[in-house]
Amino acid sequence: MRADTGERVRLRAIEPDDWTAFMRFADDDGRRGSRLDLPRSAESHRAWATEQAVAKCDDDRFRLAVETTPRGELVGTVGSHRTGHRSGWFEFDVTIGADHRRKGYGAEAVVLLLRFMFAERRYHKCLAVIFAHNEASPALTRRLGITEEGRLREHVFSAGRHHDLVMMGMLANEFDQRQRWANHERFIQACAERHSNLINVRCSRVEAACH
């Protein structure tokens, strides 16, 4: 399997024509009241996508599009936006369009990103800074084994209220251990399914012989 492709999603470069999907994601978030922002023009979304399409990967800072593997549908972005080369850490973020959430796309996109940064770029630690009031974000990071390391109380102001900012982190060896365990579980499940299928086939043959 390619490093940029999983079972559900694939990571690719952002293209200028992606701007319409990004504008739709922003409009959906606005209608759902997840954030209060000034309206943006279509031209601003087009300019942003064009800028991202030709952006250089300086100091391992980059943003990638997340698209589904079966249909090639753009569902969000994931990226590394801050790095500390001397200490070996990087900070990442992931954004999935409102209509595509809770389908496992965000989790797999993060796993693909972390695998690349730890295994290929030799980083030692990943960081994520998330809003405490956004329940989906803490749940996603904890499900991946990324743990809370600190909290800045009432640090950000959004939608008329102050909110905590949660600092999450994970070490490279912790990621490796979790991935090995996940691969082991998938292997056990595949063996169990294969064994079950063999039993069903044998039972069918026995029933057919009896008749």
PDB file of C-alpha atoms in Angstrom:
ATOM      1  CA  MET A   1       0.000   0.000   0.000  1.00  0.00           C
ATOM      2  CA  ARG A   2       1.249   3.490  -0.848  1.00  0.00           C
ATOM      3  CA  ALA A   3       2.187   5.777   2.023  1.00  0.00           C
ATOM      4  CA  ASP A   4      -0.436   8.328   0.952  1.00  0.00           C
ATOM      5  CA  THR A   5      -3.318   5.869   0.552  1.00  0.00           C
ATOM      6  CA  GLY A   6      -5.457   4.061   3.117  1.00  0.00           C
ATOM      7  CA  GLU A   7      -8.613   1.977   3.014  1.00  0.00           C
ATOM      8  CA  ARG A   8     -10.920   5.000   3.066  1.00  0.00           C
ATOM      9  CA  VAL A   9      -8.919   8.023   1.939  1.00  0.00           C
ATOM     10  CA  ARG A  10      -5.961   9.154  -0.101  1.00  0.00           C
ATOM     11  CA  LEU A  11      -3.784  12.215   0.472  1.00  0.00           C
ATOM     12  CA  ARG A  12      -2.886  14.298  -2.568  1.00  0.00           C
ATOM     13  CA  ALA A  13      -1.729  17.783  -3.492  1.00  0.00           C
ATOM     14  CA  ILE A  14      -4.309  20.556  -3.493  1.00  0.00           C
ATOM     15  CA  GLU A  15      -5.323  21.619  -7.011  1.00  0.00           C
ATOM     16  CA  PRO A  16      -6.667  25.040  -8.082  1.00  0.00           C
ATOM     17  CA  ASP A  17     -10.016  23.487  -9.085  1.00  0.00           C
ATOM     18  CA  ASP A  18     -10.566  22.304  -5.490  1.00  0.00           C
ATOM     19  CA  TRP A  19     -11.684  25.815  -4.483  1.00  0.00           C
ATOM     20  CA  THR A  20     -15.391  25.069  -5.022  1.00  0.00           C
ATOM     21  CA  ALA A  21     -15.324  22.211  -2.495  1.00  0.00           C
ATOM     22  CA  PHE A  22     -13.478  24.330   0.074  1.00  0.00           C
ATOM     23  CA  MET A  23     -16.022  27.133  -0.353  1.00  0.00           C
ATOM     24  CA  ARG A  24     -18.832  24.621   0.178  1.00  0.00           C
ATOM     25  CA  PHE A  25     -17.177  23.306   3.362  1.00  0.00           C
ATOM     26  CA  ALA A  26     -16.893  26.864   4.729  1.00  0.00           C
ATOM     27  CA  ASP A  27     -20.519  27.648   3.872  1.00  0.00           C
ATOM     28  CA  ASP A  28     -21.723  24.437   5.548  1.00  0.00           C
ATOM     29  CA  ASP A  29     -19.823  25.281   8.744  1.00  0.00           C
ATOM     30  CA  GLY A  30     -21.312  28.758   8.720  1.00  0.00           C
ATOM     31  CA  ARG A  31     -24.869  27.463   8.349  1.00  0.00           C
ATOM     32  CA  ARG A  32     -24.354  24.937  11.133  1.00  0.00           C
ATOM     33  CA  GLY A  33     -23.160  27.696  13.445  1.00  0.00           C
ATOM     34  CA  SER A  34     -19.857  25.965  14.256  1.00  0.00           C
ATOM     35  CA  ARG A  35     -18.051  29.284  13.895  1.00  0.00           C
ATOM     36  CA  LEU A  36     -18.797  32.947  13.242  1.00  0.00           C
ATOM     37  CA  ASP A  37     -16.719  34.406  10.397  1.00  0.00           C
ATOM     38  CA  LEU A  38     -17.134  37.266   7.980  1.00  0.00           C
ATOM     39  CA  PRO A  39     -18.403  36.143   4.558  1.00  0.00           C
ATOM     40  CA  ARG A  40     -15.682  35.237   2.068  1.00  0.00           C
ATOM     41  CA  SER A  41     -15.871  35.795  -1.665  1.00  0.00           C
ATOM     42  CA  ALA A  42     -15.595  33.024  -4.211  1.00  0.00           C
ATOM     43  CA  GLU A  43     -12.468  34.734  -5.504  1.00  0.00           C
ATOM     44  CA  SER A  44     -10.787  34.453  -2.084  1.00  0.00           C
ATOM     45  CA  HIS A  45     -11.395  30.699  -2.025  1.00  0.00           C
ATOM     46  CA  ARG A  46     -10.107  30.408  -5.603  1.00  0.00           C
ATOM     47  CA  ALA A  47      -6.980  32.409  -4.734  1.00  0.00           C
ATOM     48  CA  TRP A  48      -6.331  30.305  -1.611  1.00  0.00           C
ATOM     49  CA  ALA A  49      -6.561  27.014  -3.532  1.00  0.00           C
ATOM     50  CA  THR A  50      -4.263  28.355  -6.256  1.00  0.00           C
ATOM     51  CA  GLU A  51      -1.746  29.498  -3.640  1.00  0.00           C
ATOM     52  CA  GLN A  52      -1.805  26.100  -1.916  1.00  0.00           C
ATOM     53  CA  ALA A  53      -1.355  24.295  -5.232  1.00  0.00           C
ATOM     54  CA  VAL A  54       2.006  25.964  -5.868  1.00  0.00           C
ATOM     55  CA  ALA A  55       3.165  26.350  -2.251  1.00  0.00           C
ATOM     56  CA  LYS A  56       6.619  24.991  -1.412  1.00  0.00           C
ATOM     57  CA  CYS A  57       7.112  22.498   1.426  1.00  0.00           C
ATOM     58  CA  ASP A  58       9.344  24.689   3.599  1.00  0.00           C
ATOM     59  CA  ASP A  59      10.541  23.139   6.874  1.00  0.00           C
ATOM     60  CA  ASP A  60       8.055  20.268   6.442  1.00  0.00           C
ATOM     61  CA  ARG A  61       5.106  22.658   6.538  1.00  0.00           C
ATOM     62  CA  PHE A  62       2.466  21.665   3.998  1.00  0.00           C
ATOM     63  CA  ARG A  63      -1.239  21.033   3.455  1.00  0.00           C
ATOM     64  CA  LEU A  64      -2.745  18.111   1.529  1.00  0.00           C
ATOM     65  CA  ALA A  65      -6.199  17.364   0.204  1.00  0.00           C
ATOM     66  CA  VAL A  66      -8.081  14.376   1.631  1.00  0.00           C
ATOM     67  CA  GLU A  67     -10.189  12.469  -0.885  1.00  0.00           C
ATOM     68  CA  THR A  68     -12.079   9.185  -0.681  1.00  0.00           C
ATOM     69  CA  THR A  69     -10.356   6.230  -2.302  1.00  0.00           C
ATOM     70  CA  PRO A  70     -13.399   4.647  -3.964  1.00  0.00           C
ATOM     71  CA  ARG A  71     -14.795   7.786  -5.624  1.00  0.00           C
ATOM     72  CA  GLY A  72     -12.029  10.378  -5.450  1.00  0.00           C
ATOM     73  CA  GLU A  73     -14.351  12.827  -3.688  1.00  0.00           C
ATOM     74  CA  LEU A  74     -12.657  15.716  -1.868  1.00  0.00           C
ATOM     75  CA  VAL A  75     -13.689  15.643   1.802  1.00  0.00           C
ATOM     76  CA  GLY A  76     -11.163  17.871   3.614  1.00  0.00           C
ATOM     77  CA  THR A  77      -7.523  18.692   4.281  1.00  0.00           C
ATOM     78  CA  VAL A  78      -4.728  17.593   6.588  1.00  0.00           C
ATOM     79  CA  GLY A  79      -1.341  19.138   7.135  1.00  0.00           C
ATOM     80  CA  SER A  80       1.717  19.981   9.179  1.00  0.00           C
ATOM     81  CA  HIS A  81       1.768  23.718   9.864  1.00  0.00           C
ATOM     82  CA  ARG A  82       4.471  24.191  12.526  1.00  0.00           C
ATOM     83  CA  THR A  83       7.730  22.325  13.177  1.00  0.00           C
ATOM     84  CA  GLY A  84      10.614  22.295  15.630  1.00  0.00           C
ATOM     85  CA  HIS A  85      13.485  20.575  13.859  1.00  0.00           C
ATOM     86  CA  ARG A  86      15.961  20.769  16.710  1.00  0.00           C
ATOM     87  CA  SER A  87      13.649  19.045  19.187  1.00  0.00           C
ATOM     88  CA  GLY A  88      11.962  16.886  16.551  1.00  0.00           C
ATOM     89  CA  TRP A  89       8.297  17.867  16.880  1.00  0.00           C
ATOM     90  CA  PHE A  90       5.619  18.974  14.451  1.00  0.00           C
ATOM     91  CA  GLU A  91       2.094  20.310  14.871  1.00  0.00           C
ATOM     92  CA  PHE A  92      -0.708  19.038  12.658  1.00  0.00           C
ATOM     93  CA  ASP A  93      -4.355  19.743  11.983  1.00  0.00           C
ATOM     94  CA  VAL A  94      -7.154  18.077  10.039  1.00  0.00           C
ATOM     95  CA  THR A  95     -10.381  19.523   8.676  1.00  0.00           C
ATOM     96  CA  ILE A  96     -13.206  17.416   7.265  1.00  0.00           C
ATOM     97  CA  GLY A  97     -16.298  18.863   5.565  1.00  0.00           C
ATOM     98  CA  ALA A  98     -19.439  18.748   7.704  1.00  0.00           C
ATOM     99  CA  ASP A  99     -21.252  16.249   5.456  1.00  0.00           C
ATOM    100  CA  HIS A 100     -18.312  13.830   5.542  1.00  0.00           C
ATOM    101  CA  ARG A 101     -17.639  13.628   9.265  1.00  0.00           C
ATOM    102  CA  ARG A 102     -17.968  10.523  11.470  1.00  0.00           C
ATOM    103  CA  LYS A 103     -17.045   8.230   8.590  1.00  0.00           C
ATOM    104  CA  GLY A 104     -13.441   7.563   9.599  1.00  0.00           C
ATOM    105  CA  TYR A 105     -11.944   9.906   6.994  1.00  0.00           C
ATOM    106  CA  GLY A 106     -10.298  12.268   9.486  1.00  0.00           C
ATOM    107  CA  ALA A 107      -8.800   9.478  11.593  1.00  0.00           C
ATOM    108  CA  GLU A 108      -7.250   7.696   8.623  1.00  0.00           C
ATOM    109  CA  ALA A 109      -5.937  10.950   7.147  1.00  0.00           C
ATOM    110  CA  VAL A 110      -4.156  11.711  10.427  1.00  0.00           C
ATOM    111  CA  VAL A 111      -2.683   8.194  10.600  1.00  0.00           C
ATOM    112  CA  LEU A 112      -1.301   8.540   7.059  1.00  0.00           C
ATOM    113  CA  LEU A 113       0.206  11.922   7.922  1.00  0.00           C
ATOM    114  CA  LEU A 114       1.780  10.704  11.173  1.00  0.00           C
ATOM    115  CA  ARG A 115       3.173   7.610   9.503  1.00  0.00           C
ATOM    116  CA  PHE A 116       4.920   9.789   6.912  1.00  0.00           C
ATOM    117  CA  MET A 117       6.257  12.326   9.416  1.00  0.00           C
ATOM    118  CA  PHE A 118       7.523   9.715  11.887  1.00  0.00           C
ATOM    119  CA  ALA A 119       8.843   7.087   9.478  1.00  0.00           C
ATOM    120  CA  GLU A 120      10.074   9.221   6.564  1.00  0.00           C
ATOM    121  CA  ARG A 121      10.872  12.595   8.126  1.00  0.00           C
ATOM    122  CA  ARG A 122      12.154  11.153  11.431  1.00  0.00           C
ATOM    123  CA  TYR A 123      10.166  13.355  13.773  1.00  0.00           C
ATOM    124  CA  HIS A 124      10.005  12.348  17.418  1.00  0.00           C
ATOM    125  CA  LYS A 125       6.696  13.851  18.493  1.00  0.00           C
ATOM    126  CA  CYS A 126       3.452  15.220  17.081  1.00  0.00           C
ATOM    127  CA  LEU A 127       1.347  17.980  18.591  1.00  0.00           C
ATOM    128  CA  ALA A 128      -2.241  19.083  18.066  1.00  0.00           C
ATOM    129  CA  VAL A 129      -3.916  22.162  19.535  1.00  0.00           C
ATOM    130  CA  ILE A 130      -7.708  21.845  19.612  1.00  0.00           C
ATOM    131  CA  PHE A 131     -10.729  23.655  20.974  1.00  0.00           C
ATOM    132  CA  ALA A 132     -12.143  21.919  24.046  1.00  0.00           C
ATOM    133  CA  HIS A 133     -15.742  22.792  23.103  1.00  0.00           C
ATOM    134  CA  ASN A 134     -15.442  21.001  19.760  1.00  0.00           C
ATOM    135  CA  GLU A 135     -16.286  17.522  21.057  1.00  0.00           C
ATOM    136  CA  ALA A 136     -15.380  15.723  17.825  1.00  0.00           C
ATOM    137  CA  SER A 137     -11.746  16.900  17.830  1.00  0.00           C
ATOM    138  CA  PRO A 138     -10.751  15.648  21.316  1.00  0.00           C
ATOM    139  CA  ALA A 139     -12.605  12.394  20.649  1.00  0.00           C
ATOM    140  CA  LEU A 140     -10.727  11.872  17.369  1.00  0.00           C
ATOM    141  CA  THR A 141      -7.282  12.499  18.818  1.00  0.00           C
ATOM    142  CA  ARG A 142      -7.876  10.326  21.881  1.00  0.00           C
ATOM    143  CA  ARG A 143      -9.144   7.494  19.692  1.00  0.00           C
ATOM    144  CA  LEU A 144      -5.813   7.594  17.862  1.00  0.00           C
ATOM    145  CA  GLY A 145      -3.900   7.413  21.141  1.00  0.00           C
ATOM    146  CA  ILE A 146      -2.945  11.097  21.206  1.00  0.00           C
ATOM    147  CA  THR A 147      -3.132  12.216  24.837  1.00  0.00           C
ATOM    148  CA  GLU A 148      -3.882  15.505  26.539  1.00  0.00           C
ATOM    149  CA  GLU A 149      -0.705  17.183  27.822  1.00  0.00           C
ATOM    150  CA  GLY A 150      -2.049  20.524  28.975  1.00  0.00           C
ATOM    151  CA  ARG A 151      -4.903  22.981  28.833  1.00  0.00           C
ATOM    152  CA  LEU A 152      -4.998  26.755  28.445  1.00  0.00           C
ATOM    153  CA  ARG A 153      -8.134  27.835  30.255  1.00  0.00           C
ATOM    154  CA  GLU A 154     -10.512  30.204  28.464  1.00  0.00           C
ATOM    155  CA  HIS A 155      -7.717  31.003  26.043  1.00  0.00           C
ATOM    156  CA  VAL A 156      -9.742  31.617  22.863  1.00  0.00           C
ATOM    157  CA  PHE A 157     -12.882  33.652  22.202  1.00  0.00           C
ATOM    158  CA  SER A 158     -15.349  32.257  19.673  1.00  0.00           C
ATOM    159  CA  ALA A 159     -19.089  32.596  19.060  1.00  0.00           C
ATOM    160  CA  GLY A 160     -19.516  34.916  22.011  1.00  0.00           C
ATOM    161  CA  ARG A 161     -17.730  32.824  24.631  1.00  0.00           C
ATOM    162  CA  HIS A 162     -14.279  32.008  25.954  1.00  0.00           C
ATOM    163  CA  HIS A 163     -13.123  28.408  25.484  1.00  0.00           C
ATOM    164  CA  ASP A 164     -10.265  26.220  26.685  1.00  0.00           C
ATOM    165  CA  LEU A 165      -7.469  25.286  24.316  1.00  0.00           C
ATOM    166  CA  VAL A 166      -6.272  21.689  24.720  1.00  0.00           C
ATOM    167  CA  MET A 167      -2.683  20.648  23.964  1.00  0.00           C
ATOM    168  CA  MET A 168      -2.456  17.053  22.684  1.00  0.00           C
ATOM    169  CA  GLY A 169       0.683  15.026  21.952  1.00  0.00           C
ATOM    170  CA  MET A 170       2.044  11.643  20.900  1.00  0.00           C
ATOM    171  CA  LEU A 171       5.568  10.201  20.633  1.00  0.00           C
ATOM    172  CA  ALA A 172       6.815   8.276  17.623  1.00  0.00           C
ATOM    173  CA  ASN A 173       7.312   5.040  19.593  1.00  0.00           C
ATOM    174  CA  GLU A 174       3.763   5.308  20.972  1.00  0.00           C
ATOM    175  CA  PHE A 175       2.436   5.617  17.426  1.00  0.00           C
ATOM    176  CA  ASP A 176       4.483   2.604  16.288  1.00  0.00           C
ATOM    177  CA  GLN A 177       3.215   0.454  19.166  1.00  0.00           C
ATOM    178  CA  ARG A 178      -0.372   1.417  18.473  1.00  0.00           C
ATOM    179  CA  GLN A 179       0.000   0.691  14.755  1.00  0.00           C
ATOM    180  CA  ARG A 180       1.525  -2.737  15.432  1.00  0.00           C
ATOM    181  CA  TRP A 181      -1.366  -3.577  17.746  1.00  0.00           C
ATOM    182  CA  ALA A 182      -3.902  -2.346  15.175  1.00  0.00           C
ATOM    183  CA  ASN A 183      -2.260  -4.467  12.458  1.00  0.00           C
ATOM    184  CA  HIS A 184      -2.311  -7.474  14.784  1.00  0.00           C
ATOM    185  CA  GLU A 185      -6.018  -6.985  15.474  1.00  0.00           C
ATOM    186  CA  ARG A 186      -6.751  -6.727  11.739  1.00  0.00           C
ATOM    187  CA  PHE A 187      -4.782  -9.937  11.131  1.00  0.00           C
ATOM    188  CA  ILE A 188      -6.723 -11.782  13.850  1.00  0.00           C
ATOM    189  CA  GLN A 189     -10.016 -10.515  12.453  1.00  0.00           C
ATOM    190  CA  ALA A 190      -9.076 -11.575   8.916  1.00  0.00           C
ATOM    191  CA  CYS A 191      -8.119 -15.047  10.157  1.00  0.00           C
ATOM    192  CA  ALA A 192     -11.399 -15.354  12.050  1.00  0.00           C
ATOM    193  CA  GLU A 193     -13.398 -14.335   8.984  1.00  0.00           C
ATOM    194  CA  ARG A 194     -11.479 -16.789   6.794  1.00  0.00           C
ATOM    195  CA  HIS A 195     -12.034 -19.576   9.319  1.00  0.00           C
ATOM    196  CA  SER A 196     -15.739 -18.755   9.477  1.00  0.00           C
ATOM    197  CA  ASN A 197     -16.016 -18.816   5.691  1.00  0.00           C
ATOM    198  CA  LEU A 198     -14.276 -22.215   5.535  1.00  0.00           C
ATOM    199  CA  ILE A 199     -16.706 -23.621   8.115  1.00  0.00           C
ATOM    200  CA  ASN A 200     -19.678 -22.280   6.146  1.00  0.00           C
ATOM    201  CA  VAL A 201     -18.371 -23.847   2.931  1.00  0.00           C
ATOM    202  CA  ARG A 202     -17.818 -27.215   4.619  1.00  0.00           C
ATOM    203  CA  CYS A 203     -21.285 -27.123   6.214  1.00  0.00           C
ATOM    204  CA  SER A 204     -22.820 -26.372   2.830  1.00  0.00           C
ATOM    205  CA  ARG A 205     -21.002 -29.309   1.266  1.00  0.00           C
ATOM    206  CA  VAL A 206     -22.132 -31.637   4.072  1.00  0.00           C
ATOM    207  CA  GLU A 207     -25.755 -30.501   3.660  1.00  0.00           C
ATOM    208  CA  ALA A 208     -25.547 -30.968  -0.091  1.00  0.00           C
ATOM    209  CA  ALA A 209     -24.128 -34.510   0.354  1.00  0.00           C
ATOM    210  CA  CYS A 210     -26.929 -35.425   2.769  1.00  0.00           C
ATOM    211  CA  HIS A 211     -29.542 -34.430   0.236  1.00  0.00           C
TER     212      HIS A 211
END
